[in-house]
CSV table of C-alpha atoms in Angstrom, one decimal:
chain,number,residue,atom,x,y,z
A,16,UNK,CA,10.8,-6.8,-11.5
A,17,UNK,CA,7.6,-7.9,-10.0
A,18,UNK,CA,6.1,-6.5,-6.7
A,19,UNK,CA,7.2,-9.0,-4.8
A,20,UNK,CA,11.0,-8.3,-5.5
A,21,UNK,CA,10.5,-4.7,-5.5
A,22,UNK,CA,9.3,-5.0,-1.7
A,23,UNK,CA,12.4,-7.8,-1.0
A,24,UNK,CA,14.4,-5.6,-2.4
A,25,UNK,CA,13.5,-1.9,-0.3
A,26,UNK,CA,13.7,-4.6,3.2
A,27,UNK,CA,17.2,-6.2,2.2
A,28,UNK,CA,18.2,-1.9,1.7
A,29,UNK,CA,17.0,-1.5,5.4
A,30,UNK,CA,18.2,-5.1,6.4
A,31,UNK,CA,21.6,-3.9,5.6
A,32,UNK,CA,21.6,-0.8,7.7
A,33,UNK,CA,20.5,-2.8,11.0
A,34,UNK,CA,23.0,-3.5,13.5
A,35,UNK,CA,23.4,-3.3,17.2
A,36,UNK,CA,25.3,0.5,16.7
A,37,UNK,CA,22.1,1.8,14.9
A,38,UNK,CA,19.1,0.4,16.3
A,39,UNK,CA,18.6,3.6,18.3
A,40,UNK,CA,18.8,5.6,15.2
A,41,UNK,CA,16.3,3.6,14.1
A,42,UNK,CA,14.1,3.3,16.6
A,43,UNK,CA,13.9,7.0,16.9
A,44,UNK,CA,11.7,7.9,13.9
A,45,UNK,CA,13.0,10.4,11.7
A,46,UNK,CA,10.0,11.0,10.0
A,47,UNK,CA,7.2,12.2,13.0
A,48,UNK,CA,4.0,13.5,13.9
A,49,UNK,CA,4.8,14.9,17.1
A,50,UNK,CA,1.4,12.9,18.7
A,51,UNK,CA,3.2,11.7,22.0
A,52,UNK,CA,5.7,13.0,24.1
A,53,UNK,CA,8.6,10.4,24.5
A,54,UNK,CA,9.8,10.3,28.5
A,55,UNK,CA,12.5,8.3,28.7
A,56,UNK,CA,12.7,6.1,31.7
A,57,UNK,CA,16.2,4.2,31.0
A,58,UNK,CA,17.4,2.4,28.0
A,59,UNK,CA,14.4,-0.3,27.7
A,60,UNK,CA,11.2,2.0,29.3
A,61,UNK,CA,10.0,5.1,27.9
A,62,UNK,CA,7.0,6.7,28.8
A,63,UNK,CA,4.3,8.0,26.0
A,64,UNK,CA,2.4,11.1,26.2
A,65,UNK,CA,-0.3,12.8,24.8
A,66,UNK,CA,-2.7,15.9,25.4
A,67,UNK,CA,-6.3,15.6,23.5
A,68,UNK,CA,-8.4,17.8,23.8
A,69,UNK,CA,-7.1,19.5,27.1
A,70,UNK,CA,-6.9,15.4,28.5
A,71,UNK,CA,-3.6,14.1,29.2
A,72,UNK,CA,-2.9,10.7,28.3
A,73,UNK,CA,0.0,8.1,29.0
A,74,UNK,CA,1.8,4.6,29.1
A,75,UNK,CA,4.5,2.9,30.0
A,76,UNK,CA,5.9,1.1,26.7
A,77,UNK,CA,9.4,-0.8,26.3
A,78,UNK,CA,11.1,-1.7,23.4
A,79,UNK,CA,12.0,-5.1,22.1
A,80,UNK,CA,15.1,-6.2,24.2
A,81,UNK,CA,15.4,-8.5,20.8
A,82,UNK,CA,18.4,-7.1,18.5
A,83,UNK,CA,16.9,-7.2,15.1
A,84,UNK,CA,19.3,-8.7,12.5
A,85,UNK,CA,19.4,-8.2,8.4
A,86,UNK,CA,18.3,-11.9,8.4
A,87,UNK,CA,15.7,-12.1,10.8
A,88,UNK,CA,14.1,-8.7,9.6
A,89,UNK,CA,13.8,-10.2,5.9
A,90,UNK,CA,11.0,-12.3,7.6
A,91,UNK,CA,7.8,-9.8,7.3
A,92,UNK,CA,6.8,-10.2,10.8
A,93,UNK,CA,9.9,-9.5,12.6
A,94,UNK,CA,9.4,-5.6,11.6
A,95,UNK,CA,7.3,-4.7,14.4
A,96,UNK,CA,10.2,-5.7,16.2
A,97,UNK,CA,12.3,-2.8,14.5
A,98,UNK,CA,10.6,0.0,16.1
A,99,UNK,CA,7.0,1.7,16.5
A,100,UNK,CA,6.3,3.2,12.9
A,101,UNK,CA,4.3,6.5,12.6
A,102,UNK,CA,1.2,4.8,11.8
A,103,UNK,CA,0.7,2.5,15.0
A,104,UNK,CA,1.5,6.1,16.7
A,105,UNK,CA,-1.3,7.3,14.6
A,106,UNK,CA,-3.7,4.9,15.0
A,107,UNK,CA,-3.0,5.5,18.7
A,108,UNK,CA,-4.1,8.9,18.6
A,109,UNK,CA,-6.8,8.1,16.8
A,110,UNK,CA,-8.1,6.0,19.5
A,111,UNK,CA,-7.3,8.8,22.2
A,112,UNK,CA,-9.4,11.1,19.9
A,113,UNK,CA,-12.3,8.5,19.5
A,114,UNK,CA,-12.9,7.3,23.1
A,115,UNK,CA,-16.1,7.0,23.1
A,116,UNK,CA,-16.3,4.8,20.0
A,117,UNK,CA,-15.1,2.1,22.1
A,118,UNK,CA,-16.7,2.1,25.4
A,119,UNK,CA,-18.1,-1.5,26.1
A,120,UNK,CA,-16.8,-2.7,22.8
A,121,UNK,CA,-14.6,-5.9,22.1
A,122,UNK,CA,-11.5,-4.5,21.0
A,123,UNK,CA,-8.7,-7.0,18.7
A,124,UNK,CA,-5.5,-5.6,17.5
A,125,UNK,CA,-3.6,-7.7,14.7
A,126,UNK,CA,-0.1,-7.3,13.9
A,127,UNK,CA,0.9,-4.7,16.7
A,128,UNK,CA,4.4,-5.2,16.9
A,129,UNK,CA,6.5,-5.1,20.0
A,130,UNK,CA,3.9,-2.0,21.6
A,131,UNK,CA,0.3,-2.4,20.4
A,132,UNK,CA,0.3,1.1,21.2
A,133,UNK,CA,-3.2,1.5,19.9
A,134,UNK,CA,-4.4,-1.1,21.4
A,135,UNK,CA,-2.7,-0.4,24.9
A,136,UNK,CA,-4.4,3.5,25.0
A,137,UNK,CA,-7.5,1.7,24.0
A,138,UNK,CA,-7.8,-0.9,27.2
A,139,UNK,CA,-6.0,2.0,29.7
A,140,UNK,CA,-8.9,4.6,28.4
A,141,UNK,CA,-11.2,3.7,25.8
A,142,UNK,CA,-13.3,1.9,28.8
A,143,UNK,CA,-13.6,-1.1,26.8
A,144,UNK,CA,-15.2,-4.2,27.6
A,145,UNK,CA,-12.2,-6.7,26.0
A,146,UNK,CA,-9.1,-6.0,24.8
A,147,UNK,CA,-6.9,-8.4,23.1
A,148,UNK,CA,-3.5,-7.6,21.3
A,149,UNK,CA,-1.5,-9.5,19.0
A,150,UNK,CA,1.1,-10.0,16.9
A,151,UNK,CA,2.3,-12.9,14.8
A,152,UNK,CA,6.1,-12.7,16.3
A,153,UNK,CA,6.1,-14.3,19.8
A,154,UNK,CA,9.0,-12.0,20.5
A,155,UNK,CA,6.7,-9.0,19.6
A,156,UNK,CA,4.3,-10.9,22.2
A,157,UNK,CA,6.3,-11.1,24.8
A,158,UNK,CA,7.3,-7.7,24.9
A,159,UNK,CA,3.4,-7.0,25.4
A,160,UNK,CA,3.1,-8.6,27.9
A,161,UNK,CA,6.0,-7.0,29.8
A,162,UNK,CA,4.2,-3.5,29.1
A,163,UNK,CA,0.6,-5.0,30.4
A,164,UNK,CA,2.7,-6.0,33.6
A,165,UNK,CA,4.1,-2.7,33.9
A,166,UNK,CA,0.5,-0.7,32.8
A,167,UNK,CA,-2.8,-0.4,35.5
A,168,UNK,CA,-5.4,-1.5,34.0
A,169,UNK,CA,-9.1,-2.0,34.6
A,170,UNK,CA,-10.4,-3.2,31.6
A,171,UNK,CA,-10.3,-7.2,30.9
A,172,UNK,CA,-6.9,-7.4,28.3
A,173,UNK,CA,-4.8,-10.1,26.9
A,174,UNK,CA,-2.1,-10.6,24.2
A,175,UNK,CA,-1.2,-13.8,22.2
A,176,UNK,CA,0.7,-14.5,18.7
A,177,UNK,CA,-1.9,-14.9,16.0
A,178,UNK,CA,-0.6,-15.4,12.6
A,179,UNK,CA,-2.8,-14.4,10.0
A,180,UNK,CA,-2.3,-17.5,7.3
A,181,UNK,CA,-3.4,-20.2,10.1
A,182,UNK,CA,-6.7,-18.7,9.4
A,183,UNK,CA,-8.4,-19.8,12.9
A,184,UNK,CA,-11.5,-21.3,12.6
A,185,UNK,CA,-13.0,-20.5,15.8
A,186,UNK,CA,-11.7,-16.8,16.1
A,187,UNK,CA,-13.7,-14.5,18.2
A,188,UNK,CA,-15.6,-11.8,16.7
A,189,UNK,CA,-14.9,-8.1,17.8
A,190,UNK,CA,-16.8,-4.8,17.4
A,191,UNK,CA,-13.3,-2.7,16.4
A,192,UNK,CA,-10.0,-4.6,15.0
A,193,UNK,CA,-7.0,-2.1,15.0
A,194,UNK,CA,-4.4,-2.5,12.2
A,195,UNK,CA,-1.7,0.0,11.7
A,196,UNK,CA,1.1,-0.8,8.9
A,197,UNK,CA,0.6,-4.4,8.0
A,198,UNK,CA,-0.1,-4.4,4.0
A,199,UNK,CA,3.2,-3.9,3.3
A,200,UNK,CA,4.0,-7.7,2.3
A,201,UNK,CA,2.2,-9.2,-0.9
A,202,UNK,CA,2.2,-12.6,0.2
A,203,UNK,CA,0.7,-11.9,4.0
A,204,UNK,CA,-2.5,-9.1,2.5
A,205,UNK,CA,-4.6,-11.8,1.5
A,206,UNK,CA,-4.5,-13.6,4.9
A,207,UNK,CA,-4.6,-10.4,6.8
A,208,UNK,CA,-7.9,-9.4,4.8
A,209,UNK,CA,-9.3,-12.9,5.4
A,210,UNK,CA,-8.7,-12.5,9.5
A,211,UNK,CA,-10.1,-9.4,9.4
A,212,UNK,CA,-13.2,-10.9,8.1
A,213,UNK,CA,-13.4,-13.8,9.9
A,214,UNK,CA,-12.8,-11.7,13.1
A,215,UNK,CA,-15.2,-8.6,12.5
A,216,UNK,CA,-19.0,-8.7,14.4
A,217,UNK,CA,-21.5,-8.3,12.1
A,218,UNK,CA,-22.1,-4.0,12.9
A,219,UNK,CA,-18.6,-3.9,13.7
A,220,UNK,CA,-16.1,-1.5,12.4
A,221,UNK,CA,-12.2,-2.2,11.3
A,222,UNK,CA,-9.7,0.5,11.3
A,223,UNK,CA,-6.9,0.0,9.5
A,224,UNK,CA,-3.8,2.9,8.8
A,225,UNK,CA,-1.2,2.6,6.4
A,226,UNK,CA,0.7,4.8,3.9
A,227,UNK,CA,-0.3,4.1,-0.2
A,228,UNK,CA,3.7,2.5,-0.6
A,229,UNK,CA,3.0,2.4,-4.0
A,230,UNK,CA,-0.3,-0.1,-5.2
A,231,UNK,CA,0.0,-1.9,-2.1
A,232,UNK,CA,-3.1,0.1,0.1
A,233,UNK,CA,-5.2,-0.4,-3.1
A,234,UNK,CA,-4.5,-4.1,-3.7
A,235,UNK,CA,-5.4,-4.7,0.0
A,236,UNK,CA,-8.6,-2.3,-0.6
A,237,UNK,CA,-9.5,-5.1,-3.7
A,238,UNK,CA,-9.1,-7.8,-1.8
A,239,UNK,CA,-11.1,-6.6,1.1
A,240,UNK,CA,-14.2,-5.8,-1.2
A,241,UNK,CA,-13.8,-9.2,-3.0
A,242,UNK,CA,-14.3,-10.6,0.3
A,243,UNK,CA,-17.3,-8.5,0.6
A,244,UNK,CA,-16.5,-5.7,3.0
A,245,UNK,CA,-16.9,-2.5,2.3
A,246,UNK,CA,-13.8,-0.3,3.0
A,247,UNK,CA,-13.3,4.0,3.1
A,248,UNK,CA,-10.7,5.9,2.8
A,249,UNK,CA,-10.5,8.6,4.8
A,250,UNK,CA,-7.3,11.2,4.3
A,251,UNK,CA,-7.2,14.5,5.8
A,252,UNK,CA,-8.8,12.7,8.9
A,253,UNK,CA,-7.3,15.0,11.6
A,254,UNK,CA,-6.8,19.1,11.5
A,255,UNK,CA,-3.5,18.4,13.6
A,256,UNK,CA,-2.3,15.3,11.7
A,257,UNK,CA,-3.0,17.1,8.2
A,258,UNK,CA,-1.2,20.3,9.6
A,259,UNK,CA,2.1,18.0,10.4
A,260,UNK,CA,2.2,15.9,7.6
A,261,UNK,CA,1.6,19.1,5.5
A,262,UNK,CA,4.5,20.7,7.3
A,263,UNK,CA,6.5,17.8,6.2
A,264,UNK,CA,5.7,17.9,2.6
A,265,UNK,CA,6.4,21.7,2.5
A,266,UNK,CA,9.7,21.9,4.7
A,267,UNK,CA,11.3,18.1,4.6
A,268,UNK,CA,12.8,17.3,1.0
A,269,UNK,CA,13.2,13.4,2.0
A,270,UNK,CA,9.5,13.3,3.0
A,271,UNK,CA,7.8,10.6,0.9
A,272,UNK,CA,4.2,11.1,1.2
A,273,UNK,CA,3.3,7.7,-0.5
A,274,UNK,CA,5.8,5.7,2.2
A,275,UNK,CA,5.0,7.7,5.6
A,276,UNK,CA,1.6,9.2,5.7
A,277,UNK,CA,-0.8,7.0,7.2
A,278,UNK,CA,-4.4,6.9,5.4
A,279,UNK,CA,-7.1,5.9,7.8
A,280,UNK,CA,-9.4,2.8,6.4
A,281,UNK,CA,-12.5,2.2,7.8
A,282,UNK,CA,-13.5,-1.7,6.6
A,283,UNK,CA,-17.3,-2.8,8.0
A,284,UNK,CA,-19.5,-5.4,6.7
A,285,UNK,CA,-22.7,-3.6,7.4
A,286,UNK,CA,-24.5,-1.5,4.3
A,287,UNK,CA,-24.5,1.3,6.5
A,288,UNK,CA,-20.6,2.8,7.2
A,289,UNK,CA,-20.2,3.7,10.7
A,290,UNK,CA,-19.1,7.4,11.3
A,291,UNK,CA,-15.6,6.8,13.6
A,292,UNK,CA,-14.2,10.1,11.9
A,293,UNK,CA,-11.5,12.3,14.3
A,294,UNK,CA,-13.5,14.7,16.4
């Protein structure tokens, strides 16, 4: 069985165990970090906390008013629309740990699903000059833009469906592109890898977070360096994420490492890596 059916195969297992009596089950993440405190408001609104560093942090998020089905999930970018995974939660906290790595930078976020989480914490505190989120779902979008109407903002931020393989021409370039959890489909890497490239500034610095799933992290690491970019893996990137996910190795026995635990990829084009490390 080639990679391809492999991963068809592991979404047709969750396809089948989507319905409208377990989307809350779903949506709730059994496997966690603990990074935000989830408030919620009613059914739809929930509010998303977080304390770094004795600073307390917080939006307002919604989730997808869109009922998933088996069939539409099958399609790679209607998984956003599933739930927030740990690494967009992840990737959020990163941002909240790293403020100061994006004041008065253009920010883009590809492929952030029905939140943009990290992208939303980046506009509401990273003091950013330009935010813009996106997903290639316009469902995903829309429900963006619900939770920028609902957010205060006073940073310059926008949202639009980008797909990856109509490889835009005239993209803007960005000093940080966010990614979290987007390698997991052979056939969309290669175009994600060639947006990234044709949206990164020269001295600018992509952060991408995804568990291994197998070859899949490493094929998109390839990719990236035959495109000429120079990507790092970074691992135990956070004393309190390593303590968690180390908690889970130890006391959860359905804990799959390889399938949960985010590694942070930093992807420039410079010779010289920029340090964005967790404080």
């Amino acid at each position: 069985m080639n990679p391809k059916e492999r991963a068809r195969n592991r979404w047709k297992l969750l396809a089948n165990t989507v319905s409208k009596k377990c989307q809350d089950q779903i949506f709730s993440s059994q496997i966690s970090y603990d990074l935000f405190n989830i408030e919620s408001i009613n059914t739809e609104w929930s509010k998303y906390s977080s304390c770094v560093e004795n600073n307390n942090f917080s939006a307002i998020v919604c989730r997808s008013p869109i009922i998933v089905t088996p069939e539409e999930l099958m399609g790679f970018n209607n998984t956003g629309n599933v739930r927030i995974w740990p690494s967009e939660e992840v990737l959020a906290y990163y941002v909240l740990s790293n403020l100061d790595s994006f004041r008065d930078k253009t920010v883009l976020e590809l492929g952030g699903g029905m939140s943009c989480l990290a992208g939303i914490m980046a506009a509401l505190y990273g003091f950013c000059s330009d935010v813009h989120l996106t997903d290639g779902n316009p469902n995903s979008v829309y429900n963006v833009e619900r939770i920028l109407e609902k957010n205060v903002f006073t940073t310059k931020v926008t949202c639009s469906v980008l797909k990856w393989d109509q490889r835009p021409a005239n993209i803007c370039h960005y000093d940080v592109v966010l990614a979290a959890d987007c390698l997991f489909f052979d056939e969309a890497r290669d175009d994600l890898v060639h947006t990234i490239a044709a949206s990164l500034s020269y001295d600018g610095v992509a952060l991408v977070a995804a568990p291994k799933r197998g070859t899949t992290l490493y094929e998109f690491i390839n990719m990236a360096q035959k495109e000429g970019l120079i990507c790092t893996i970074q691992q135990n990137y956070n004393t309190l994420v390593w303590e968690r996910h180390s908690k889970q190795v130890l006391y959860n026995p359905s804990y799959d490492a390889d399938s949960h635990y985010p590694l942070l990829i930093s992807i420039t084009k410079a010779t010289k890596i920029i340090d964005c490390q967790f404080q």
